[in-house]
Coordinates of C-alpha atoms in Angstrom, one line a residue:
Chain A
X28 CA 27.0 25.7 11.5
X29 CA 24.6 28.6 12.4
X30 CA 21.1 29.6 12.7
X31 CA 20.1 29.2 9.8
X32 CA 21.2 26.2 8.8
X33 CA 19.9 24.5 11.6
X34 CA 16.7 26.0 11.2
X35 CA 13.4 26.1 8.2
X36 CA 12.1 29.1 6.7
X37 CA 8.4 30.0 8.2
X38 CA 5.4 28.8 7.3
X39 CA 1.9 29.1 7.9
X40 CA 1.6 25.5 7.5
X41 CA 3.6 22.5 6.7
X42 CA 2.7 21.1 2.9
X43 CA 0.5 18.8 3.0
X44 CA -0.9 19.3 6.7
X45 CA 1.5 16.6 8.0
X46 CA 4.8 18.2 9.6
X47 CA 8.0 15.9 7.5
X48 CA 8.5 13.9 10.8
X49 CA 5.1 12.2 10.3
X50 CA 5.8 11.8 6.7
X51 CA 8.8 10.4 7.0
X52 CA 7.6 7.8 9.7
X53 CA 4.4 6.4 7.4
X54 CA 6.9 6.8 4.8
X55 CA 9.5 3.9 6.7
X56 CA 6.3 1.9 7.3
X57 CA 4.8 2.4 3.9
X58 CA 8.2 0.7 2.2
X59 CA 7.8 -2.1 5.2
X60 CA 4.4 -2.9 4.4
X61 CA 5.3 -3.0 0.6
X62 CA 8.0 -5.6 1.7
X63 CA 5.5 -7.8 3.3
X64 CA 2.5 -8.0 1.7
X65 CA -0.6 -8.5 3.7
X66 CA 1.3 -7.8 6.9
X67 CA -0.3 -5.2 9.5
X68 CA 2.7 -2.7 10.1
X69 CA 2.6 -0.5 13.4
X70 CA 2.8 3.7 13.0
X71 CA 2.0 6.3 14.9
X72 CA -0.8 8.1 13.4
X73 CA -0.9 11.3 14.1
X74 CA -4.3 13.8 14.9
X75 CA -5.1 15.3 11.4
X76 CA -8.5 17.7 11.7
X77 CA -10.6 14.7 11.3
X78 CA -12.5 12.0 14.2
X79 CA -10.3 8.8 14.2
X80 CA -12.7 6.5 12.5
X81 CA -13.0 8.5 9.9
X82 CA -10.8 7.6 7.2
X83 CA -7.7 9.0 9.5
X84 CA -5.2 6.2 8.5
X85 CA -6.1 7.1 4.8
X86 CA -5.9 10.5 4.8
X87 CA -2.7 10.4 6.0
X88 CA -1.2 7.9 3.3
X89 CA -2.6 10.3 0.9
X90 CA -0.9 13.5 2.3
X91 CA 2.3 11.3 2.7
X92 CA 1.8 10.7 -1.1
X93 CA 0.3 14.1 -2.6
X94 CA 2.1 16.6 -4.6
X95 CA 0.7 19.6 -6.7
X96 CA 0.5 17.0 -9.5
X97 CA -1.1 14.2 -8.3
X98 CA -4.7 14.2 -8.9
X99 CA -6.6 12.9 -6.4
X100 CA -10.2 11.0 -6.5
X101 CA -12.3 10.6 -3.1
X102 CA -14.7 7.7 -2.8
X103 CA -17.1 6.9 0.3
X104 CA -18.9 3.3 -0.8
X105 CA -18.5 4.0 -4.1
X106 CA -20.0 7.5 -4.2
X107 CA -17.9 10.7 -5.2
X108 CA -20.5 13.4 -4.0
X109 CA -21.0 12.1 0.3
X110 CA -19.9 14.2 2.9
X111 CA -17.2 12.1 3.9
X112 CA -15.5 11.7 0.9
X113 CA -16.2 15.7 -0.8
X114 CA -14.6 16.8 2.8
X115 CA -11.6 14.9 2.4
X116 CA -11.5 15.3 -1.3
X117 CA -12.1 19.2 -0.3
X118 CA -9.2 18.6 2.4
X119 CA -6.5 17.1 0.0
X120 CA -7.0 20.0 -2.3
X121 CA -6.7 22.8 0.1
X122 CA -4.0 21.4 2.0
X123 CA -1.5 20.1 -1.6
X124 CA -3.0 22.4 -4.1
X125 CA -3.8 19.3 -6.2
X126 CA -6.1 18.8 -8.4
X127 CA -9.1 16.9 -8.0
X128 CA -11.5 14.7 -10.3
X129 CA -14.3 12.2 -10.2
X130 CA -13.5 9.9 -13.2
X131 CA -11.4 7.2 -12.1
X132 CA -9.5 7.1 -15.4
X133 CA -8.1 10.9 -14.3
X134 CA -6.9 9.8 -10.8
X135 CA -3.2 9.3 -9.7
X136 CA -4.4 8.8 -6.1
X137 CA -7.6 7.2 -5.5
X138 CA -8.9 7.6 -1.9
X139 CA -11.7 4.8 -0.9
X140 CA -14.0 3.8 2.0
X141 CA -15.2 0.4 1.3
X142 CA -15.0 0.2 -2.7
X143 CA -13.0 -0.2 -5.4
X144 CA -14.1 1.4 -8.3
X145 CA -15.7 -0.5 -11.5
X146 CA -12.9 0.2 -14.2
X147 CA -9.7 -1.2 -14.4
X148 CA -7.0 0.3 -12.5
X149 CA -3.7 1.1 -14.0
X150 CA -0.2 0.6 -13.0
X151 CA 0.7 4.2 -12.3
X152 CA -2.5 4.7 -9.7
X153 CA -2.5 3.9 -6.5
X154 CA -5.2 3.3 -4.5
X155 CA -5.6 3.4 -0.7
X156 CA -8.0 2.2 1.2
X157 CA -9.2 3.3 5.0
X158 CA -9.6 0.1 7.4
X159 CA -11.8 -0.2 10.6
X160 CA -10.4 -2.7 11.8
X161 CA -7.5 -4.0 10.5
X162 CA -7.0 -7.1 12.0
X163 CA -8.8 -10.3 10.4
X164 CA -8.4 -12.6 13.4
X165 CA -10.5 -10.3 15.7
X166 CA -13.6 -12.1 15.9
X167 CA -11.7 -15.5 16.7
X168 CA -9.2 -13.5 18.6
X169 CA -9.4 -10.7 20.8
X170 CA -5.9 -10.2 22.8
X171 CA -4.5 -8.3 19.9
X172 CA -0.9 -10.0 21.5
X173 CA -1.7 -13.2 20.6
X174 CA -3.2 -12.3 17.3
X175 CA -0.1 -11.2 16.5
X176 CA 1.7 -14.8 17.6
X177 CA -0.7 -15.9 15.5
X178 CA 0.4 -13.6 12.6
X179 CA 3.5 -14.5 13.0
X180 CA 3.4 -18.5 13.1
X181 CA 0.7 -18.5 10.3
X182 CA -1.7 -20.5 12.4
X183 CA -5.3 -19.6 10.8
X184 CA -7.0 -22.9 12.3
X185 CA -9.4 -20.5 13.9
X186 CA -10.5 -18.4 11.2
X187 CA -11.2 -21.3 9.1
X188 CA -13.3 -22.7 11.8
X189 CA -15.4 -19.6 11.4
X190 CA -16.2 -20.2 8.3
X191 CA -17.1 -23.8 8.8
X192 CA -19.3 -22.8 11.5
X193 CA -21.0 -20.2 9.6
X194 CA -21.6 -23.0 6.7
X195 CA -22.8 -25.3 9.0
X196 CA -25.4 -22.9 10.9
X197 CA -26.2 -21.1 7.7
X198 CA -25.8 -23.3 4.7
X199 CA -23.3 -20.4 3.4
X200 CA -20.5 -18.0 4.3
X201 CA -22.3 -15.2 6.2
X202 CA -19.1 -12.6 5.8
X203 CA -20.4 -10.1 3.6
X204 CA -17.9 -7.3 3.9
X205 CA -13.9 -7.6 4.6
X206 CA -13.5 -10.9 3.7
X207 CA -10.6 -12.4 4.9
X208 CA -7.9 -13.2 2.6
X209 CA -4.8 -14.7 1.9
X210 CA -1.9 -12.7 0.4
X211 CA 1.0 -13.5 -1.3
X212 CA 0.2 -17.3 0.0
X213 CA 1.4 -15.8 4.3
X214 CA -0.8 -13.6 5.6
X215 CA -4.1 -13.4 6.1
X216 CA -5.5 -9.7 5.8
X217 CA -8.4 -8.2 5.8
X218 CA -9.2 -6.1 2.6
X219 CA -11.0 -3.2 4.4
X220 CA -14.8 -3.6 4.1
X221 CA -15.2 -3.9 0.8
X222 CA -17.8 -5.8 -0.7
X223 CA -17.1 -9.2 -1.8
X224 CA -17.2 -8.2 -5.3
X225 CA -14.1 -6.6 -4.9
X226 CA -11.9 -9.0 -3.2
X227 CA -11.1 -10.2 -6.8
X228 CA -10.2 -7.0 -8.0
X229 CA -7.0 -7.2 -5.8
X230 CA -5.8 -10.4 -7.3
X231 CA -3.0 -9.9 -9.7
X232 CA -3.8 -6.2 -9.5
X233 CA -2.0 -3.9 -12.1
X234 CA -2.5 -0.9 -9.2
X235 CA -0.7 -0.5 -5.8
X236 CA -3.0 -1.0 -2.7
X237 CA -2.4 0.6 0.5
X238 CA -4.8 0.3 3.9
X239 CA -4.1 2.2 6.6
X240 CA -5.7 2.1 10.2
X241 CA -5.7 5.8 11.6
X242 CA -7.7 4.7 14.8
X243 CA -5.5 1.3 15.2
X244 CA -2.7 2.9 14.2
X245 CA -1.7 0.2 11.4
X246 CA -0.8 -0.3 7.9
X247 CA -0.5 -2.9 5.3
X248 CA -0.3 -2.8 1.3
X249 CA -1.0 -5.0 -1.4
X250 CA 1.6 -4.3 -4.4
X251 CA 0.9 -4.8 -7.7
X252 CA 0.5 -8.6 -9.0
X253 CA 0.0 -9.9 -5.8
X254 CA -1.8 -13.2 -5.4
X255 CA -4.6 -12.4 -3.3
X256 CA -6.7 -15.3 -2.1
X257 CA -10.3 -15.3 -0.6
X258 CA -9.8 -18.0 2.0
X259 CA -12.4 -20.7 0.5
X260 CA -13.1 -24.6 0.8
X261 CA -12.0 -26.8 -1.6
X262 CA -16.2 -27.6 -2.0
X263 CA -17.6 -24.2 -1.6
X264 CA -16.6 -22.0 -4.1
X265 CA -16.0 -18.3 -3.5
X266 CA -19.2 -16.2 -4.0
X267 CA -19.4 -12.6 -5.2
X268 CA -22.7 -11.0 -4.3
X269 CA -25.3 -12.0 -7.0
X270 CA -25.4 -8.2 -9.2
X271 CA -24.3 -9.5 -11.9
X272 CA -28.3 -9.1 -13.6
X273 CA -29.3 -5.7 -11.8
X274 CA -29.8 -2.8 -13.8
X275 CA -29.3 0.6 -12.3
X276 CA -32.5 2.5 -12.1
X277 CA -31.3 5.8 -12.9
X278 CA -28.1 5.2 -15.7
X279 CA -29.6 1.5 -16.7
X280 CA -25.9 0.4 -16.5
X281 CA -26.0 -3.0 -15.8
X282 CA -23.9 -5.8 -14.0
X283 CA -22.1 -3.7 -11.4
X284 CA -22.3 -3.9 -7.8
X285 CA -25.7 -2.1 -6.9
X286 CA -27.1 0.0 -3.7
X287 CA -30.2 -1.6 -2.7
X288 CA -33.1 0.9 -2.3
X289 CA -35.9 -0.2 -0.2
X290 CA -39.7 0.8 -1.7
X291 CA -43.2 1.4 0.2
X292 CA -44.5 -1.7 -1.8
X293 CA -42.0 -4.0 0.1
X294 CA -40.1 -4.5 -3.3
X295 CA -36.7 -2.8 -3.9
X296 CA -34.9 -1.0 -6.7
X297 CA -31.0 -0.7 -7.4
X298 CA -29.0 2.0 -8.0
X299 CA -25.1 1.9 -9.3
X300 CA -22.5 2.2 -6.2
X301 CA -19.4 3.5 -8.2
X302 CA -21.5 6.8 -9.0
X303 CA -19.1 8.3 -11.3
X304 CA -19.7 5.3 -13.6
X305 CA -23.3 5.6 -13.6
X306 CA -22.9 9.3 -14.5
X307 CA -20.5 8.7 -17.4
X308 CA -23.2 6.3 -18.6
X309 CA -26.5 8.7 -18.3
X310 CA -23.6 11.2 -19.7
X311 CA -23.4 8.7 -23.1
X312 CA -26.8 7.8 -23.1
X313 CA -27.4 11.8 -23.5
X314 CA -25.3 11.9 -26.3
X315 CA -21.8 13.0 -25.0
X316 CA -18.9 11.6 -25.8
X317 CA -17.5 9.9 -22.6
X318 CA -14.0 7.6 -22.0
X319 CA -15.0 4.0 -19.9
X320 CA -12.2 2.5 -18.7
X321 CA -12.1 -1.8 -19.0
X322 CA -14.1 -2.8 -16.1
X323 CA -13.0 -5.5 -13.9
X324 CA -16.5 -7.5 -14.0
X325 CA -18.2 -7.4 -17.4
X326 CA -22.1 -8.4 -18.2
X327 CA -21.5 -9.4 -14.6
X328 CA -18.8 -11.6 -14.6
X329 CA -15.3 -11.0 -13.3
X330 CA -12.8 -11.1 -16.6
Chain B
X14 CA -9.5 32.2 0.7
X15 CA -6.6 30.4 1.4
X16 CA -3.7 30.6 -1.5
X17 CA -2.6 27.2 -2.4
X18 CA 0.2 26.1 -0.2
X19 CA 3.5 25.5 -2.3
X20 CA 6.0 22.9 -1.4
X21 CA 9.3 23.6 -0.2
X22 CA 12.3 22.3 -2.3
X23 CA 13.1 19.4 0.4
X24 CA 9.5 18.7 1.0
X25 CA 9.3 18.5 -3.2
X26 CA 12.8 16.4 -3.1
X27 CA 11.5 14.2 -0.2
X28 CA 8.3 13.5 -2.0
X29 CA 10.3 12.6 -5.6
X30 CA 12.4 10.1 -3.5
X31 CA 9.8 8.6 -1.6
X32 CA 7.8 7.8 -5.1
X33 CA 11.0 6.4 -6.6
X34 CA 11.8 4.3 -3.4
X35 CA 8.1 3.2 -3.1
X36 CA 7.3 2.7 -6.7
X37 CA 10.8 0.7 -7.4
X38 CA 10.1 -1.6 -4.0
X39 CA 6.5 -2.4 -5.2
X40 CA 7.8 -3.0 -8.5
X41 CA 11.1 -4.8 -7.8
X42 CA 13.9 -4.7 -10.8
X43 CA 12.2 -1.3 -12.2
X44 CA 14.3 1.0 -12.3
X45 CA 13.2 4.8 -10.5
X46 CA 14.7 7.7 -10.5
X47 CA 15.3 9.8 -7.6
X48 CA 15.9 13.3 -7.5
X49 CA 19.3 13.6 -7.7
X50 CA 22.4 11.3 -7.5
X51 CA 23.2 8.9 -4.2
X52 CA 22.0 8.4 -1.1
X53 CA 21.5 11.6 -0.1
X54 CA 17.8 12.4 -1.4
X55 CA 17.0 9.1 0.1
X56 CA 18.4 10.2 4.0
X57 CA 16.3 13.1 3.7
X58 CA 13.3 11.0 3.0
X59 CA 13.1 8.4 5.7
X60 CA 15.7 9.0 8.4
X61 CA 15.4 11.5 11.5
X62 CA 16.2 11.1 15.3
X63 CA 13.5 8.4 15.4
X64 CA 16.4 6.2 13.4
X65 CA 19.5 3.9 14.0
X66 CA 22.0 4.0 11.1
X67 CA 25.2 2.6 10.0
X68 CA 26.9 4.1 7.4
X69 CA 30.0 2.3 5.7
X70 CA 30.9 5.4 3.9
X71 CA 31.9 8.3 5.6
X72 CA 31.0 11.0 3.1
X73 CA 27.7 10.5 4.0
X74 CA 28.1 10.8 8.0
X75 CA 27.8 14.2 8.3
X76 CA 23.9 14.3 6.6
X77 CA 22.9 11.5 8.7
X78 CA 24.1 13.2 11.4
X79 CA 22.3 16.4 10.5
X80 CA 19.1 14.3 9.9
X81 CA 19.2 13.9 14.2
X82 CA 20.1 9.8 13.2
X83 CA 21.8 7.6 15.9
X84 CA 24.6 6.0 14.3
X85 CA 25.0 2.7 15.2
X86 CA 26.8 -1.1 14.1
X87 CA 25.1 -2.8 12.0
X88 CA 23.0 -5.7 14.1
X89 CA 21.5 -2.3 15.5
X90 CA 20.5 -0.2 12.2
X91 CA 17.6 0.0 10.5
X92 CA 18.8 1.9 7.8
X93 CA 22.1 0.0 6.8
X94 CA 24.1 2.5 3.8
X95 CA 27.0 -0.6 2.8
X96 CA 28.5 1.6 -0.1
X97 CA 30.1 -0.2 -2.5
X98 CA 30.4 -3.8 -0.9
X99 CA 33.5 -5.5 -0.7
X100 CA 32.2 -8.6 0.4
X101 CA 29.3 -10.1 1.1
X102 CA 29.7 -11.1 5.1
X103 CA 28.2 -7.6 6.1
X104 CA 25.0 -9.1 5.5
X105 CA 25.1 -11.9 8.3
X106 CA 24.6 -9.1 11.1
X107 CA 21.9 -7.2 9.6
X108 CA 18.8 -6.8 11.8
X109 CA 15.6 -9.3 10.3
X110 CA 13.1 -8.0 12.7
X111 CA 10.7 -10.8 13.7
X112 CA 8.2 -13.2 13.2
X113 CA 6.1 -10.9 15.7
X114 CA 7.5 -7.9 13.9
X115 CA 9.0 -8.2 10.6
X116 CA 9.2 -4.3 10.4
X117 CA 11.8 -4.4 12.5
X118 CA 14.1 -5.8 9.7
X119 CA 16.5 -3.4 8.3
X120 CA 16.4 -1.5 4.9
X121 CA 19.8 -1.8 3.1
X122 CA 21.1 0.4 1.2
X123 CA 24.0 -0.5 -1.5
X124 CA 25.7 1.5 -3.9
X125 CA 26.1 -0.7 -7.4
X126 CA 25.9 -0.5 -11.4
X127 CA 23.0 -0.7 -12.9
X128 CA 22.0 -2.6 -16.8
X129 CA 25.2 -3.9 -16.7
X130 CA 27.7 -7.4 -15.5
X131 CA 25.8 -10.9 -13.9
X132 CA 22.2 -11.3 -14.9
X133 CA 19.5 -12.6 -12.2
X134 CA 16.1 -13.5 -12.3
X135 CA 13.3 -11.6 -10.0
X136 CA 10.1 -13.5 -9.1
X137 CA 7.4 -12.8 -6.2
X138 CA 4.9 -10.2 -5.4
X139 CA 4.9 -6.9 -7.8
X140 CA 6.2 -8.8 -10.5
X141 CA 3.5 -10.5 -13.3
X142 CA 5.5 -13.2 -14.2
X143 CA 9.1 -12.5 -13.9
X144 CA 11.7 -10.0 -14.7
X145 CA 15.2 -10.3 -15.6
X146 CA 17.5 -7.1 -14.0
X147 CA 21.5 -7.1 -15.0
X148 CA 23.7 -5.8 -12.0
X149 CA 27.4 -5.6 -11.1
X150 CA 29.4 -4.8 -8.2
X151 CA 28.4 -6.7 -5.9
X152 CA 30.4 -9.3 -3.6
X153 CA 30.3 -12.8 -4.8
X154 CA 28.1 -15.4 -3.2
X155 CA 25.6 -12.2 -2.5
X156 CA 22.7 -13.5 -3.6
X157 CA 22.9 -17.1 -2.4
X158 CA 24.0 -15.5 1.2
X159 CA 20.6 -13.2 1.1
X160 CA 18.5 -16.7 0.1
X161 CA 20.1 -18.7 2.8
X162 CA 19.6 -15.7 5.6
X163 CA 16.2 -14.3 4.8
X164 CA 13.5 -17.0 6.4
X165 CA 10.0 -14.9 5.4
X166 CA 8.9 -12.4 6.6
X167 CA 11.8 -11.9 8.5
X168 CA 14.1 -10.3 6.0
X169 CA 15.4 -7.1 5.0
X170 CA 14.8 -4.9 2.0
X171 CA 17.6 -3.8 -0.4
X172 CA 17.8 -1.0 -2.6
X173 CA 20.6 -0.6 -5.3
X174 CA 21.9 2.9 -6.0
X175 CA 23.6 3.9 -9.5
X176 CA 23.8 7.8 -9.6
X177 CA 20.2 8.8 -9.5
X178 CA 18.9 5.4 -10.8
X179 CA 17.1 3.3 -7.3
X180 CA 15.9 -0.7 -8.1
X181 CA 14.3 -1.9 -5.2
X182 CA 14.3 -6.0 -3.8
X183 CA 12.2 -6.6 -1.3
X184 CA 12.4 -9.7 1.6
X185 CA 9.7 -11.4 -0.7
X186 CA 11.7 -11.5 -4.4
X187 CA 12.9 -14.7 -5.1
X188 CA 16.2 -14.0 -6.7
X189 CA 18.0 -16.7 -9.4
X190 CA 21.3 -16.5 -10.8
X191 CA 21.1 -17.1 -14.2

């Protein structure tokens, strides 16, 4: 044994940002989470050059992931081109030397806050989403301890009594975003904040799902055909936002989740969220010859 | 401008081995490969001083020594390397982690051949319907023990080694003997 066996070559930097101890840490707890599915995994999560909150937690899945051949997407609700997601997108690149794209049929690695995009994902892409707050029983819950008891004996009495109540005061289910939802018929997770529209999308998924928590330091997966269940009364069927009849203002695509925009007349238009989709379709509507992908919902309606 | 980093060979290895081990446990009774042949691409993947490890074969001590591991018996591992089993009973002592924590359950590690001997049947999460894997060298009663001992999610997570070929079975596969 010498020097030099005991010790690395120099660097300026280690590949990837993350030093290999971090790696190999999210890297025991990625293959734990996998193992589980739904189940919120403890790591450490390390400072990366980012505010916690920020999409921390996913950013570090990703660097754990990244090589210089993975080709990495960046979404932030949907859109490609917001600060958040071009600066991590910007980030992954400089830090892997991977290449980057915007068309979700190009991605090994998709990187998302809140969405999942409109076309199909495939088996060999992975997607990973960044999670607020990863733990579903918070409202009901707050002593994160007993949450986990909770976790662990199964016992959701409480979360389904929030939905009752919010039927009863509301006439509907008032959880718009992160719906909570049963996995692999066990856990109850929280699927980041996406939009109801996408809960289905994780159902019997072809693609990989990981969520990380960078600020609450936890992670949990859903692998690929996974059953993933809205948690719904027997008499009150699960509801995706009503979309399905909008048509983007700017592309015309039509029966995709929108982004409401507000107008002086009190009325409002609609834009496409998955951006990159609306600009393939202003793309063929010019004339150029552009690859869809199968889209999860279509004229509207989940196939 | 900064020139694009470059990966080192262990950080490209490390990376190979972690896609094989991730994409074969998310996909259990696919077969990955890793980047070369045995356990040692997948030591330098996962284990480092933060680690407790038994290792049944003792060619592959001094690595997971070098990697800063604690070796320990197996109740205390989370990384459990069996080798080649002999019999089955060194499953009855590995670690299942908890209700509260089901991480804590150990990752096994055994040394078999692959697409060939007794055929089972996978079922569960990250398989569409189900999928039939052939593999021999293992003890007898091994997969009727791992039924009776894993109560979900307490569990732990196997992978099979053959040369550089890894198929991953995770707590939640339902296993039958066919």
């Amino acid at each position: 044994m010498s020097l030099s066996t005991l010790t690395k070559d120099w660097e300026p930097m280690s590949y990837g940002f993350l030093d290999a101890s971090a790696k190999r840490e999210i890297r025991r707890k990625m293959l734990k989470a996998v193992a589980v599915p739904g189940c919120q995994m403890p790591y450490a999560s390390r400072e990366v050059p980012m505010a916690r909150g920020w999409g921390t937690g996913g950013l570090q899945v990703s660097l754990t992931l990244i090589n210089p051949k993975t080709t990495v997407k960046v979404i932030d609700q949907g859109a490609d081109d917001s600060v958040n997601a071009a600066s991590i997108r910007r980030f992954l690149s400089r830090v892997s030397g991977a290449p980057t794209t915007l068309d979700t049929l190009d991605a090994d690695l998709i990187q998302s806050r809140h969405r999942i995009p409109e076309e199909k994902l495939r088996e060999d892409q992975v997607l990973v989403l960044q999670v607020p707050n990863p733990e579903p029983l918070r409202p009901v819950q707050p002593n994160m301890s007993i949450a986990r008891q909770m976790h662990a004996d199964a016992d959701y009495g409480r979360m389904w009594l929030q939905l009752y109540e919010q039927i009863v005061r509301s006439g509907r289910v008032m959880q718009g975003a992160s719906y909570p939802s049963m996995v692999n018929g066990r856990h109850v997770m929280t699927p980041s904040p996406i939009p109801r529209w996408d809960v289905p999308k994780l159902h019997m998924a072809k693609h990989l799902t990981i969520l990380s928590a960078g600020r609450e330091k936890r992670i949990h997966a859903v692998p690929p055909y996974t059953r993933v269940e809205p948690l719904v009364f027997d008499d009150v069927p699960y509801k995706v936002e009503e979309h399905g009849d909008l048509t983007c203002f700017r592309s015309g695509a039509k029966g995709f989740f929108m982004n409401e925009i507000p107008q002086d007349d009190g009325s409002s238009t609609y834009e496409i969220s998955d951006s990159e989709y609306g600009v393939k379709t202003i793309k063929q509507a010019e004339g150029t010859e552009t690859a869809f992908g199968e889209s999860w919902y279509q004229d509207g309606e989940m196939s | 401008m900064l020139s694009a980093p470059i990966p080192s060979v262990e950080e490209t290895r490390a990376n190979q081995a972690f896609d094989a081990l991730l994409g074969s446990l998310s996909r259990p009774g696919q077969i990955r490969k890793l980047p070369g042949a045995g356990e040692a691409s997948i030591i330098e993947a996962l284990l480092d001083r933060e680690c407790r490890v038994f290792c049944a074969d003792p060619t592959l001590m001094p690595q997971v020594l070098e990697s800063g591991a604690m070796v320990a018996d197996i109740p205390e591992a989370d990384h459990v390397f069996l080798g080649t089993m002999q019999n089955a009973e060194s499953l009855l002592s590995v670690s299942q982690g908890s209700d509260l924590y089901p991480d804590d359950g150990a990752t096994v590690i055994v040394r078999t051949v692959l697409g060939a001997g007794p055929k089972v049947r996978l079922s569960g999460p990250g398989i569409q319907t189900h999928q039939d894997i052939s593999i021999s060298g293992l003890p007898n009663g091994f997969w009727q023990l791992r039924q009776d001992l894993i109560r979900y999610p307490m569990g732990f997570d196997l992978f099979f080694v053959d040369g550089d070929q890894v198929l991953g079975v995770p707590r939640s596969t339902k296993v039958e003997e066919l």
